[in-house]
Amino acid sequence: MAKKRQHLLPTKRRLVLIFFFVLLITISLISRLGYIQLVMGEELHEKAWEQWNRSIPTGSPRGEILDRNGELLVGSVTADSLIAIPQQIENPQLLSERLAAILDRDQEELFEKLTEDTEQVIVERILDKEDSRKVKALGDPGLKTTSETERYYPHGRLASQVLGFVGVDQGWAGIEYQYDEELKGQEGWLIFQADARQQELPHGVQQFVPPKDGQKLQTTLDSRIQYIMERELERAMVEYKPEGAMAVAMEPNTGEILGMASKPDYYPGEYKDFDESLRRITPINNTFEPGSTFKLVTLSAAIEEGKYNPDEAFYCPGHIEVSGAEIGCWTGDGHGAIDFTEVVYGSCNPGFVTLGQRLGTETLFDYIQGYGFGSRTGIDLPGETLGLLFGPDQVGPVELATTSFGQGISVTPIQQVVAVSAIANGGYINEPRIADKFLDEEGNVVKDKEVNTVRRAISEKTSQEVSEIMRGVVNEGSGQNAAIDGYEIAGKTGTAEKVGPEGGYVPGELIVSFVGFAPADDPEILIYVAVDTPTEGPAWGSQVAAPVFRNMMVDILDYLEVPPSKPGEIEEEVNYVEVPNLLNMEFEEAEEHIDQTALEVELIGDGETITDQIPEPGEQVPEQSSLILYLEATEDREEETVTVPDLRGRSMRETGEVLNMMGLELREEGSGIAVTQNPEKGTKVDKGTSVTVQFEPPDEFNEE
C-alpha cells in the first residue's frame, strides 16, 4: 500500500507540471494573440491591405489659367487613359492585336507593354471617347481605364510661349512650369482588391479617392491687348518678312505684364509638332545689342548728374574719334550743327558718346546697373537671362563710348521694358510679374501677389524731363511714325547691328525696335516692339518698329478707353510734311533723308537707285503717308522686263501710279480697293504689259 502511494505521488507531480506547462503555453499564446491583435493589429492590417489591394492613379484637374479679367486662357478637360495589369492578362498576343487595331499603334510595341514584369503599365494616355468605348468593350480584366486631364486652349496660339505647355506629368514651359506646384493639384486613386497572383477578386471592395483640383491662376495678361499685339506682329511678319518679331506691354506703375508675344509661335496643345526654338519666351530668353533705345539710360544719367544742357551747341561731322578709333554716326554724313535736344531727336551717336565721356565709366555703369541691366528682373517666368555688360577691367575709352549708345553690350527686352518703365513712372524699378492671384475651387483668393518696388533709379524730376524729351522724339524726331492724333506719345527708336553666333556683326542683319508709353504725362501702358532682320523695305526702327507700335497703341488706347489728350482736335488737326526729292539717289544715300521724315516707305524693285517716287518731290502730304520708291539697278535700266508688284489693298489711283511708274498698263475691273491681280505679284513681264486688277468697295474688302 505504501509502495502504491509512493508510485502515485510522482504521477500527480507530473500531471501538475504538465498542467502548468500547458497553462503557461496557453497564456503565452493568448498574450501573443492579444499583442498581435491590439498592438500590431493596425500595422499588420495595413500590410495586408497593401497585399490585397492595387491602386491606379487618376489625374487631378489642373488649375485654370485666366487673364486679368477672368477670361479663360487655359482650361482642362477629363479624358480616359489606358493602364494594363500584365499578370491579369490571359492572352497578351491576342489582346495586343486587338488594341493595335483600336489605337492605331504597333502591335509588337503593345505586346511588350502587356508582358512587362511589373504590376501595371501605362498603355495609352488620353484616349478619345470612341477609342475608350472600344477598349472597355473588350472586357479584358487586365485592362483598366482611369481619368486624366488634358489641357485645352480656347484662344489657340494666343500667348503660347508665355502660357507654356504640359507634358506627361507636369508643366514643361512658361507659366505651366513656373507655377506647376500650384496648378497641378493632388492625384486621386482607384483602389481594388486582388489575390496573390494579381487577379482581381470577384467580390472585392473597390474604392475611389477623388483627386483635388489645382488652384486657378489669374494672370496680369489682358487677352484683348495680347490679341492686338499678336495681330500686329503677324502683319509685320508678312509685310517686312523678318526672322522674327516680339512685343511686350507693361503697366509701368505696377510692373504688371499686360501682353507678351513673339512670332513665329506654336500651338501648345500639339507642342511636339513644332520646333523647340518656337517655344522660347523671346523677350526674356534672348539677348541682343539694344541700339538707340539704350540711349535713354545715358540721357537720364547725364540729366541726373547735370551733364546735359538741351540748348548747348554740338557739331556732328558724321563720326567721332576715341583713342584712335573712328566711331560713326548712323547718318554717314552727320547731323552738322545741332544742339543737344536735336542730338536726342536725331539719335546722334557722337552726341551720346560725348555725354558718356562726361559721365565717365564708373558713373555711367552705376546708372546702367541701377536700371537693372546685367541682372535678372525677377519676372516670374522660367529661363530669364542676364545679358552681358563689360566688366570694370574691360572698359576702356572705346568701350565707354560704344556703351553710351547701346553697342557692345547685350540686354534682354524685358530689361529694357523695366528700365523705360522707371522713366515713365517717376523713377522706380518695379519687378515685372505675370501672376496676379491664386484662387481655390470656390473662387476664394489663396495667395495674392503685390507690387514689388525694388529701388529708385532716377529722380522724379529727371524722369519727367526725359519723358518730355521722348515726347519730342515722337513729335519732331525719329519717332514721328509712332505719333497718334489726339494723344501725347513718348518714345524712342532703335536700330542695332546683329551679332552672329561666333561673334562679330552679321552684314545686313539688324534688329530694329521702338519703345514708348502713353499718355506721356500720365502713362497707363508701355509697349516695346522689336523686329529681327526685316528683309522687305527699309530696316530702321523709325520705319518698321514705330508703325507697328502705333498700330498696337491706337487700338489698345481705344480698348482701355483712355481719353485723348486733346479732345475735339483729333479730326481737325492734320500735320503735313513735304515729300523729299530722292530721285536718282542711291538707296543708302536716301536713308538719312527718309529717316527724318514722318512718312512710311514702301520699296518696289530690287535695284540700288531710286528712279521714281510717289508722291512727287515737294508735294505736301499728311504725316504717316506712304512714300513709294521704285528701285532699279543701273545695269537693268535698259532691260525690257519688270517684276509685277503687290497691288492688293491700293486705291485705283495709287495702283495706276505704281504701274505707270514701272512702265505697265492698268486694266481695272470694278471700283474701290484692289483685291486680286493678274499677273500675280513677283511675275516677270515685259514693259507695256497690261495688269488686270479687280477692285471692290472697302466694306467688302474688309469682310474678306
XYZ file of C-alpha atoms in Angstrom:
704
model
C 0.000 0.000 0.000
C 2.825 2.366 0.891
C 4.538 1.479 -2.353
C 1.382 2.337 -4.278
C 1.208 5.802 -2.651
C 4.849 6.385 -3.488
C 4.143 5.482 -7.105
C 1.111 7.824 -7.369
C 2.929 10.851 -5.962
C 5.342 11.303 -8.910
C 2.417 10.829 -11.287
C 0.464 13.663 -9.676
C 3.548 15.848 -9.806
C 3.963 15.135 -13.459
C 0.318 15.960 -14.104
C 0.644 19.220 -12.187
C 3.788 20.081 -14.072
C 2.119 19.274 -17.373
C -0.926 21.346 -16.381
C 1.161 24.356 -15.502
C 3.255 23.903 -18.647
C 0.128 23.793 -20.820
C -1.323 26.734 -18.891
C 1.890 28.685 -19.448
C 1.838 27.933 -23.170
C -1.837 28.866 -23.381
C -1.239 32.125 -21.542
C 1.722 32.843 -23.852
C -0.358 32.162 -26.953
C -3.225 34.273 -25.668
C -0.783 37.041 -24.781
C 0.839 36.828 -28.200
C -2.540 36.828 -29.889
C -3.591 39.818 -27.804
C -0.352 41.629 -28.682
C -0.856 40.910 -32.366
C -4.484 41.980 -32.262
C -4.195 45.000 -30.011
C -0.663 46.271 -30.517
C 0.328 45.159 -34.015
C -3.161 44.929 -35.438
C -3.163 48.244 -37.277
C 0.296 47.720 -38.750
C -0.478 44.202 -39.911
C -3.811 45.325 -41.311
C -2.028 47.965 -43.362
C 0.445 45.387 -44.685
C -2.378 43.000 -45.520
C -4.280 45.837 -47.201
C -1.249 46.576 -49.317
C -1.049 42.940 -50.365
C -4.742 42.646 -51.110
C -5.185 45.962 -52.839
C -3.919 47.505 -56.015
C -4.261 51.182 -56.856
C -4.370 53.101 -60.128
C -3.736 56.855 -60.025
C -6.264 59.257 -61.527
C -5.096 62.642 -62.719
C -6.080 65.754 -60.817
C -7.852 68.510 -62.775
C -5.121 71.063 -63.413
C -5.969 74.603 -62.367
C -7.270 77.004 -65.000
C -5.191 79.950 -66.190
C -7.173 83.171 -66.576
C -6.447 86.649 -67.862
C -6.765 89.713 -65.615
C -10.487 89.987 -66.412
C -11.242 86.351 -65.611
C -11.351 85.172 -69.231
C -10.162 81.595 -69.696
C -6.739 81.253 -71.337
C -6.053 77.587 -70.499
C -8.557 75.011 -69.236
C -8.684 71.279 -68.533
C -10.974 68.527 -69.759
C -11.209 64.978 -68.397
C -10.280 62.058 -70.634
C -9.613 58.328 -70.149
C -6.151 56.785 -70.045
C -5.479 53.074 -70.530
C -3.498 51.037 -67.972
C -2.630 47.330 -68.227
C -2.061 44.863 -65.364
C 0.127 42.254 -67.124
C -0.455 39.402 -64.612
C -4.214 39.572 -65.197
C -3.925 39.283 -68.992
C -4.563 35.720 -70.180
C -3.712 36.108 -73.857
C -1.378 39.103 -74.415
C -0.786 38.201 -78.080
C -4.472 38.359 -78.986
C -5.077 41.422 -76.812
C -2.139 43.336 -78.356
C -3.533 42.661 -81.843
C -6.956 43.977 -80.862
C -5.517 47.054 -79.171
C -3.277 47.805 -82.154
C -6.359 47.981 -84.381
C -8.201 50.275 -81.958
C -5.331 52.597 -81.024
C -3.537 52.570 -84.390
C -0.334 51.505 -82.633
C 2.421 48.997 -83.418
C 1.322 45.519 -82.292
C 4.795 44.397 -81.201
C 5.259 47.504 -79.079
C 1.919 46.865 -77.377
C 2.790 43.190 -76.800
C 5.975 44.238 -74.994
C 3.969 46.537 -72.714
C 1.363 43.856 -71.958
C 4.055 41.353 -70.961
C 6.252 43.606 -68.838
C 7.325 42.237 -65.437
C 5.544 44.911 -63.450
C 2.322 45.381 -61.545
C 0.905 47.898 -64.024
C 1.963 49.829 -67.096
C 0.534 52.822 -68.940
C -0.546 51.743 -72.429
C -2.076 54.970 -73.790
C -2.577 58.411 -72.291
C -5.618 60.473 -73.231
C -7.981 58.258 -75.215
C -10.706 59.836 -77.270
C -14.254 58.794 -76.340
C -14.691 56.303 -79.185
C -11.389 54.514 -78.522
C -12.201 54.373 -74.805
C -15.582 52.784 -75.573
C -13.974 50.150 -77.815
C -11.308 49.283 -75.222
C -13.928 48.837 -72.486
C -15.966 46.634 -74.838
C -13.064 44.148 -74.972
C -13.891 43.232 -71.367
C -10.355 42.086 -70.580
C -9.737 42.020 -66.781
C -6.129 43.089 -67.379
C -7.140 46.457 -68.798
C -8.204 49.419 -66.660
C -9.200 52.906 -67.697
C -8.576 55.837 -65.414
C -9.407 59.503 -65.784
C -6.765 62.097 -66.584
C -6.950 65.748 -67.511
C -5.968 67.248 -70.825
C -5.253 70.943 -71.426
C -7.231 72.902 -73.977
C -6.650 76.388 -75.335
C -9.806 78.324 -76.262
C -7.752 81.064 -77.964
C -5.468 78.738 -79.947
C -1.923 80.069 -80.140
C -2.618 83.245 -78.158
C 0.214 83.891 -75.662
C 1.535 80.384 -76.359
C 5.142 80.987 -75.262
C 4.104 82.686 -72.022
C 1.472 80.082 -71.125
C 3.763 77.158 -71.933
C 2.589 73.549 -72.200
C 2.071 70.418 -70.110
C 3.996 67.208 -70.693
C 3.178 63.743 -69.360
C 3.099 64.604 -65.667
C 3.928 68.295 -65.239
C 4.251 71.702 -66.817
C 7.288 71.903 -69.041
C 7.436 75.541 -70.108
C 6.135 79.033 -69.396
C 3.560 79.632 -66.670
C 2.739 75.906 -66.639
C 6.306 75.192 -65.498
C 6.756 78.240 -63.255
C 3.642 77.524 -61.188
C 3.395 73.759 -61.603
C 3.018 73.102 -57.859
C 0.047 75.433 -57.543
C -1.641 74.318 -60.772
C -1.241 70.542 -60.644
C -3.410 69.706 -57.601
C -3.352 66.228 -55.968
C -3.847 62.848 -57.667
C -6.785 60.594 -56.888
C -6.754 56.779 -56.734
C -8.884 53.871 -57.980
C -8.371 51.017 -55.464
C -9.390 47.342 -55.999
C -8.610 44.040 -54.261
C -6.522 41.293 -55.865
C -5.149 37.866 -54.863
C -1.504 36.785 -54.697
C -1.490 36.163 -58.455
C -2.638 39.765 -59.051
C -6.064 38.559 -60.137
C -8.873 40.922 -59.162
C -11.147 39.403 -56.521
C -14.658 38.959 -57.958
C -16.397 40.416 -54.918
C -13.539 42.527 -53.630
C -14.012 46.013 -52.307
C -13.442 48.871 -54.748
C -12.789 52.406 -53.626
C -12.327 55.717 -55.469
C -10.375 58.516 -53.818
C -11.224 61.628 -55.861
C -8.423 63.950 -56.973
C -8.123 67.504 -55.675
C -8.256 70.328 -58.205
C -5.253 72.563 -58.714
C -5.508 76.259 -57.912
C -6.715 78.692 -60.550
C -4.156 81.281 -61.618
C -5.388 84.730 -62.583
C -2.643 86.437 -64.549
C -1.894 90.081 -65.272
C -2.303 89.418 -69.006
C -5.156 91.059 -70.862
C -6.333 88.744 -73.636
C -7.613 91.653 -75.739
C -4.295 93.520 -75.528
C -2.463 90.267 -76.246
C -4.609 89.715 -79.326
C -3.956 93.234 -80.655
C -0.206 92.797 -80.187
C -0.097 89.408 -81.881
C -2.231 90.636 -84.763
C 0.198 93.474 -85.489
C 3.234 91.211 -85.132
C 1.688 88.856 -87.681
C 1.218 91.790 -90.058
C 4.842 92.779 -89.534
C 5.934 89.217 -90.365
C 4.045 89.428 -93.665
C 4.976 92.988 -94.573
C 8.670 93.066 -93.619
C 9.453 89.322 -93.833
C 11.782 89.307 -90.804
C 13.257 86.331 -88.991
C 11.053 87.176 -86.027
C 9.214 89.899 -84.151
C 8.358 90.451 -80.485
C 6.498 92.851 -78.227
C 5.929 93.428 -74.509
C 3.233 95.597 -72.924
C 3.525 96.651 -69.279
C 1.623 98.789 -66.794
C 4.625 100.974 -65.857
C 3.379 101.897 -62.382
C 2.942 98.317 -61.173
C 5.188 96.084 -63.302
C 2.175 94.049 -64.446
C 2.707 92.421 -67.844
C -0.371 93.149 -69.938
C 0.875 91.317 -73.009
C 3.974 89.448 -74.172
C 4.330 87.893 -77.595
C 6.790 86.794 -80.234
C 6.449 85.429 -83.740
C 6.708 82.825 -85.106
C 4.964 80.851 -82.358
C 3.367 77.432 -81.809
C 0.209 75.692 -80.574
C 0.699 74.357 -77.014
C -1.802 71.534 -77.493
C 0.463 69.996 -80.154
C 3.838 71.239 -78.962
C 5.676 68.146 -80.204
C 4.856 69.090 -83.798
C 6.792 72.379 -83.552
C 10.479 73.169 -83.436
C 11.769 73.646 -79.905
C 13.039 77.151 -80.721
C 9.442 78.353 -81.187
C 8.692 77.604 -77.523
C 11.221 80.144 -76.227
C 9.917 83.208 -74.420
C 11.991 85.524 -76.589
C 11.529 88.735 -74.561
C 13.165 87.126 -71.524
C 15.258 84.287 -73.002
C 17.048 86.180 -75.798
C 19.669 88.904 -75.571
C 20.942 91.305 -78.200
C 22.529 94.714 -78.538
C 19.846 97.265 -77.661
C 20.962 100.043 -80.006
C 19.496 103.508 -79.659
C 16.718 102.658 -77.188
C 19.564 102.265 -74.675
C 20.480 105.923 -75.194
C 17.700 106.773 -72.737
C 19.902 105.390 -69.956
C 22.810 107.641 -70.933
C 20.467 110.615 -71.350
C 18.797 110.195 -67.952
C 22.157 109.694 -66.221
C 23.527 112.866 -67.847
C 20.441 114.853 -66.776
C 20.602 113.475 -63.228
C 24.305 114.357 -62.960
C 23.935 117.820 -64.509
C 25.946 116.893 -67.641
C 23.175 117.656 -70.158
C 22.187 121.079 -71.447
C 19.449 120.891 -74.107
C 20.435 124.228 -75.666
C 24.189 123.536 -75.809
C 25.616 123.638 -79.328
C 27.097 120.482 -80.824
C 28.583 119.633 -84.204
C 28.286 116.154 -85.703
C 30.577 115.613 -88.717
C 29.378 112.023 -89.081
C 31.875 110.446 -86.715
C 33.848 110.931 -83.517
C 37.392 109.769 -82.754
C 38.007 107.919 -79.498
C 41.520 106.698 -78.661
C 42.409 106.410 -82.332
C 39.163 104.631 -83.275
C 36.627 106.326 -85.509
C 33.056 105.783 -84.331
C 30.487 106.695 -86.973
C 27.072 108.264 -86.776
C 24.283 106.267 -88.316
C 23.636 109.059 -90.843
C 27.023 108.641 -92.507
C 27.422 112.342 -93.382
C 26.482 113.534 -89.901
C 23.868 115.903 -88.473
C 26.028 119.019 -88.765
C 25.485 121.927 -86.339
C 22.757 120.996 -83.829
C 22.003 121.437 -80.138
C 21.734 118.611 -77.604
C 17.963 118.463 -77.882
C 18.462 117.665 -81.566
C 21.156 115.168 -80.574
C 18.389 113.165 -78.886
C 15.728 113.789 -81.538
C 18.131 112.674 -84.281
C 19.645 109.858 -82.167
C 23.141 111.185 -82.901
C 25.841 108.681 -81.869
C 28.713 111.204 -81.467
C 26.469 113.334 -79.255
C 25.762 110.409 -76.932
C 29.429 109.411 -76.901
C 30.130 112.941 -75.649
C 27.568 112.544 -72.860
C 29.080 109.181 -71.923
C 32.550 110.696 -71.736
C 31.270 113.456 -69.475
C 29.753 110.909 -67.120
C 32.787 108.639 -67.009
C 32.907 104.864 -66.695
C 32.052 104.484 -63.016
C 29.071 106.840 -63.036
C 27.572 105.590 -66.299
C 27.834 101.952 -65.244
C 26.338 102.749 -61.839
C 23.230 104.010 -63.630
C 23.215 101.074 -66.051
C 23.232 98.630 -63.139
C 20.770 100.783 -61.208
C 18.312 100.358 -64.068
C 18.739 96.588 -63.711
C 20.915 95.783 -66.718
C 23.332 92.934 -66.055
C 20.952 91.263 -63.562
C 17.654 89.422 -63.742
C 14.491 91.462 -63.409
C 12.837 88.760 -61.295
C 9.941 88.180 -63.668
C 8.027 85.032 -62.731
C 8.767 83.081 -65.899
C 11.436 80.405 -66.428
C 14.729 80.907 -68.221
C 15.360 84.631 -67.766
C 18.879 85.515 -68.901
C 21.241 88.155 -67.557
C 22.549 89.868 -70.644
C 26.187 90.911 -70.813
C 27.929 94.094 -69.698
C 31.603 94.993 -69.771
C 33.403 94.223 -66.518
C 35.213 97.068 -64.696
C 38.591 95.902 -66.016
C 37.269 95.633 -69.589
C 36.070 99.216 -70.032
C 38.426 101.482 -71.904
C 37.606 104.719 -73.732
C 36.199 102.874 -76.767
C 34.018 100.542 -74.662
C 32.693 103.518 -72.712
C 31.887 105.284 -75.989
C 30.051 102.357 -77.587
C 28.144 101.526 -74.410
C 26.819 105.090 -74.258
C 24.774 104.491 -77.436
C 23.905 100.825 -76.845
C 26.583 98.947 -78.759
C 28.961 96.252 -77.498
C 26.657 95.105 -74.682
C 23.695 92.736 -74.714
C 20.418 93.049 -72.836
C 17.016 91.382 -72.792
C 13.841 93.082 -73.992
C 12.291 92.716 -70.532
C 15.247 94.593 -69.016
C 14.624 97.457 -71.427
C 10.914 97.455 -70.614
C 11.602 97.671 -66.875
C 14.164 100.445 -67.378
C 11.914 102.621 -69.554
C 9.028 101.973 -67.164
C 11.127 103.682 -64.488
C 11.334 106.745 -66.740
C 7.562 106.616 -67.177
C 6.579 106.094 -63.528
C 8.720 108.684 -61.766
C 11.979 106.774 -61.429
C 11.095 103.448 -59.754
C 12.266 99.974 -60.758
C 9.342 97.581 -60.291
C 9.689 93.822 -60.501
C 7.722 92.637 -63.554
C 5.166 89.906 -62.959
C 2.732 87.639 -64.765
C 0.844 86.098 -61.819
C -1.762 88.225 -60.079
C -3.569 85.872 -57.674
C -4.315 82.200 -56.982
C -7.900 81.046 -56.383
C -9.390 77.847 -54.920
C -12.357 75.900 -56.341
C -14.849 78.322 -54.769
C -13.050 81.363 -56.153
C -11.524 82.421 -52.837
C -8.121 84.096 -53.012
C -5.444 81.726 -51.721
C -2.461 83.917 -52.498
C -2.268 87.462 -53.845
C 0.856 88.912 -55.451
C 1.543 92.602 -54.891
C 3.656 95.328 -56.471
C 7.322 94.891 -55.613
C 9.265 98.150 -55.944
C 12.950 97.226 -55.974
C 14.638 100.643 -55.880
C 14.702 104.126 -57.326
C 16.824 104.522 -60.474
C 16.435 108.270 -61.116
C 14.657 111.207 -59.507
C 11.096 112.144 -60.398
C 12.362 115.430 -61.861
C 14.736 113.595 -64.210
C 12.058 111.110 -65.238
C 9.744 113.992 -66.163
C 12.456 115.705 -68.194
C 13.372 112.521 -70.065
C 9.684 111.824 -70.722
C 9.298 115.313 -72.175
C 12.296 114.758 -74.453
C 10.862 111.400 -75.551
C 7.641 113.223 -76.401
C 9.701 115.477 -78.655
C 11.304 112.450 -80.322
C 7.824 111.353 -81.402
C 6.545 114.803 -82.320
C 9.655 116.141 -84.090
C 12.372 113.488 -84.248
C 12.982 109.952 -85.464
C 9.852 108.587 -83.787
C 7.258 110.538 -85.778
C 5.808 107.361 -87.265
C 4.664 106.420 -83.758
C 2.565 109.571 -83.342
C -1.185 109.193 -82.739
C -3.612 112.027 -83.388
C -5.013 113.430 -80.165
C -2.541 111.661 -77.858
C 0.839 112.612 -76.456
C 3.205 109.684 -77.002
C 6.704 109.420 -75.511
C 9.087 107.088 -77.320
C 12.493 106.208 -78.722
C 13.595 104.352 -81.836
C 16.420 101.848 -82.016
C 18.417 100.153 -84.768
C 21.160 97.726 -83.751
C 23.553 95.546 -85.695
C 23.086 91.849 -85.083
C 25.885 89.798 -83.564
C 26.493 86.380 -85.134
C 26.792 83.094 -83.186
C 30.586 83.210 -83.407
C 30.909 86.905 -82.565
C 31.218 89.812 -84.928
C 28.420 91.666 -86.678
C 26.425 89.957 -89.418
C 26.424 92.170 -92.542
C 22.978 93.456 -93.444
C 21.234 91.973 -90.386
C 19.669 94.447 -87.967
C 17.289 94.367 -85.035
C 15.029 97.412 -85.181
C 12.985 98.493 -82.183
C 10.756 101.110 -80.631
C 9.784 101.670 -77.007
C 7.179 104.160 -75.876
C 4.375 104.882 -73.442
C 1.074 106.745 -73.389
C -0.289 109.110 -72.323
C 3.107 110.753 -71.923
C 2.152 112.816 -68.853
C 0.241 110.020 -67.046
C 1.289 106.667 -68.536
C -1.158 103.779 -68.482
C 0.706 101.420 -70.803
C 4.221 100.981 -72.150
C 4.963 98.935 -75.268
C 8.294 97.665 -76.578
C 8.481 96.322 -80.150
C 11.476 94.673 -81.841
C 11.703 93.222 -85.350
C 14.593 90.875 -86.108
C 16.232 91.293 -89.520
C 13.469 92.721 -91.757
C 14.184 91.791 -95.363
C 11.473 93.807 -97.128
C 11.624 97.601 -97.164
C 13.839 99.888 -95.067
C 15.382 98.349 -91.956
C 15.146 101.151 -89.377
C 13.307 101.425 -86.114
C 11.553 104.562 -87.328
C 10.180 102.894 -90.472
C 9.429 99.389 -89.177
C 9.043 99.187 -85.387
C 7.470 102.633 -84.852
C 4.483 101.973 -87.174
C 3.929 98.566 -85.535
C 3.966 100.282 -82.130
C 1.496 102.912 -83.332
C -0.921 100.342 -84.744
C -0.894 98.467 -81.435
C -1.217 101.589 -79.297
C -4.133 103.061 -81.270
C -6.350 100.037 -80.646
C -5.142 99.470 -77.081
C -5.839 103.070 -76.023
C -9.286 102.733 -77.557
C -9.867 99.418 -75.752
C -8.697 100.876 -72.415
C -10.962 103.888 -73.038
C -8.088 106.293 -72.448
C -9.372 109.762 -73.343
C -7.324 111.754 -75.870
C -5.000 114.450 -74.573
C -6.573 116.957 -76.967
C -10.297 116.166 -77.128
C -12.081 117.719 -80.071
C -8.891 118.240 -82.074
C -8.390 114.756 -83.413
C -10.248 115.192 -86.685
C -9.294 118.807 -87.373
C -5.575 118.723 -86.646
C -3.596 117.172 -89.501
C 0.149 117.734 -89.763
C 1.615 117.903 -93.252
C 5.188 117.235 -94.349
C 6.994 117.953 -97.595
C 7.996 114.958 -99.689
C 11.796 114.972 -100.196
C 13.348 114.666 -103.630
C 15.022 111.261 -103.701
C 15.190 110.755 -107.467
C 18.415 109.258 -108.828
C 19.826 108.792 -105.323
C 21.400 105.561 -104.256
C 19.157 103.995 -101.624
C 21.812 104.220 -98.902
C 22.237 107.913 -99.644
C 18.478 108.453 -99.329
C 18.277 106.788 -95.904
C 19.248 109.929 -93.992
C 16.518 111.975 -95.669
C 13.828 109.335 -95.235
C 14.511 108.530 -91.596
C 13.958 112.138 -90.535
C 10.504 112.322 -92.117
C 7.164 111.126 -90.775
C 6.497 109.084 -93.905
C 6.202 105.338 -94.232
C 8.369 103.951 -97.006
C 7.420 101.176 -99.393
C 10.014 99.826 -101.805
C 9.325 98.349 -105.230
C 12.048 96.711 -107.277
C 15.372 95.085 -106.438
C 17.859 97.716 -107.559
C 20.004 100.279 -105.760
C 18.972 103.533 -107.452
C 15.692 105.403 -106.911
C 14.328 106.060 -110.403
C 10.812 107.149 -109.472
C 8.722 108.030 -106.431
C 5.136 108.611 -105.351
C 4.171 111.255 -104.228
C 6.186 113.692 -106.334
C 9.044 115.675 -104.704
C 7.884 118.831 -102.928
C 4.289 117.660 -102.525
C 2.660 118.342 -99.117
C 1.158 115.161 -97.643
C -0.178 114.179 -94.189
C 2.240 112.559 -91.734
C 2.398 108.754 -91.905
C 1.515 108.850 -95.610
C 3.062 106.158 -97.776
C 6.124 107.109 -99.833
C 6.564 104.590 -102.653
C 10.078 104.332 -104.088
C 10.919 102.434 -107.259
C 14.423 100.922 -107.165
C 16.236 99.891 -110.308
C 19.762 98.644 -110.811
C 21.847 100.851 -113.145
C 22.684 97.976 -115.444
C 18.991 96.994 -115.629
C 17.660 100.335 -116.834
C 17.702 99.222 -120.460
C 16.004 95.925 -119.668
C 12.565 95.469 -121.171
C 11.196 93.288 -118.331
C 9.994 94.267 -114.850
C 8.657 92.417 -111.796
C 4.959 92.904 -111.075
C 4.488 94.398 -107.561
C 1.858 93.508 -104.976
C -1.095 95.806 -105.708
C -3.647 94.465 -103.219
C -5.067 96.995 -100.785
C -4.268 100.009 -103.001
C -6.732 102.520 -104.337
C -7.354 102.666 -108.087
C -5.409 105.925 -108.377
C -2.437 104.592 -106.445
C -2.476 101.334 -108.426
C -2.362 103.261 -111.699
C 0.531 105.427 -110.496
C 2.567 102.414 -109.372
C 2.051 100.552 -112.650
C 2.777 103.672 -114.689
C 5.993 104.123 -112.692
C 7.069 100.652 -113.786
C 6.037 101.000 -117.424
C 2.985 98.768 -117.096
C -0.634 99.429 -118.006
C -3.676 99.088 -115.746
C -6.805 97.215 -116.826
C -9.255 97.802 -113.984
C -12.398 95.851 -113.130
C -14.845 97.206 -110.566
C -14.080 100.081 -108.209
C -12.724 100.653 -104.717
C -9.699 98.782 -103.322
C -7.555 96.271 -105.248
C -8.282 92.706 -104.119
C -6.878 90.480 -106.888
C -4.464 90.912 -109.779
C -3.288 89.099 -112.872
C -0.355 88.538 -113.358
C 0.384 87.777 -109.700
C 2.997 89.698 -107.739
C 6.592 88.616 -108.417
C 5.884 87.702 -112.057
C 8.432 88.875 -114.637
C 6.699 90.600 -117.560
C 7.635 92.834 -120.475
C 7.226 96.568 -120.078
C 3.946 97.691 -121.580
C 2.121 94.583 -120.318
C -1.432 95.119 -119.069
C -2.145 94.099 -115.491
C -5.763 93.235 -114.737
C -6.790 94.340 -111.252
C -10.119 93.575 -109.599
C -11.354 96.373 -107.319
C -14.074 96.075 -104.691
C -15.673 98.572 -102.296
C -13.747 98.942 -98.991
C -16.505 97.349 -96.883
C -16.497 94.191 -98.987
C -12.711 94.127 -98.974
C -12.603 94.370 -95.170
C -15.014 91.474 -94.811
C -12.547 89.259 -96.618
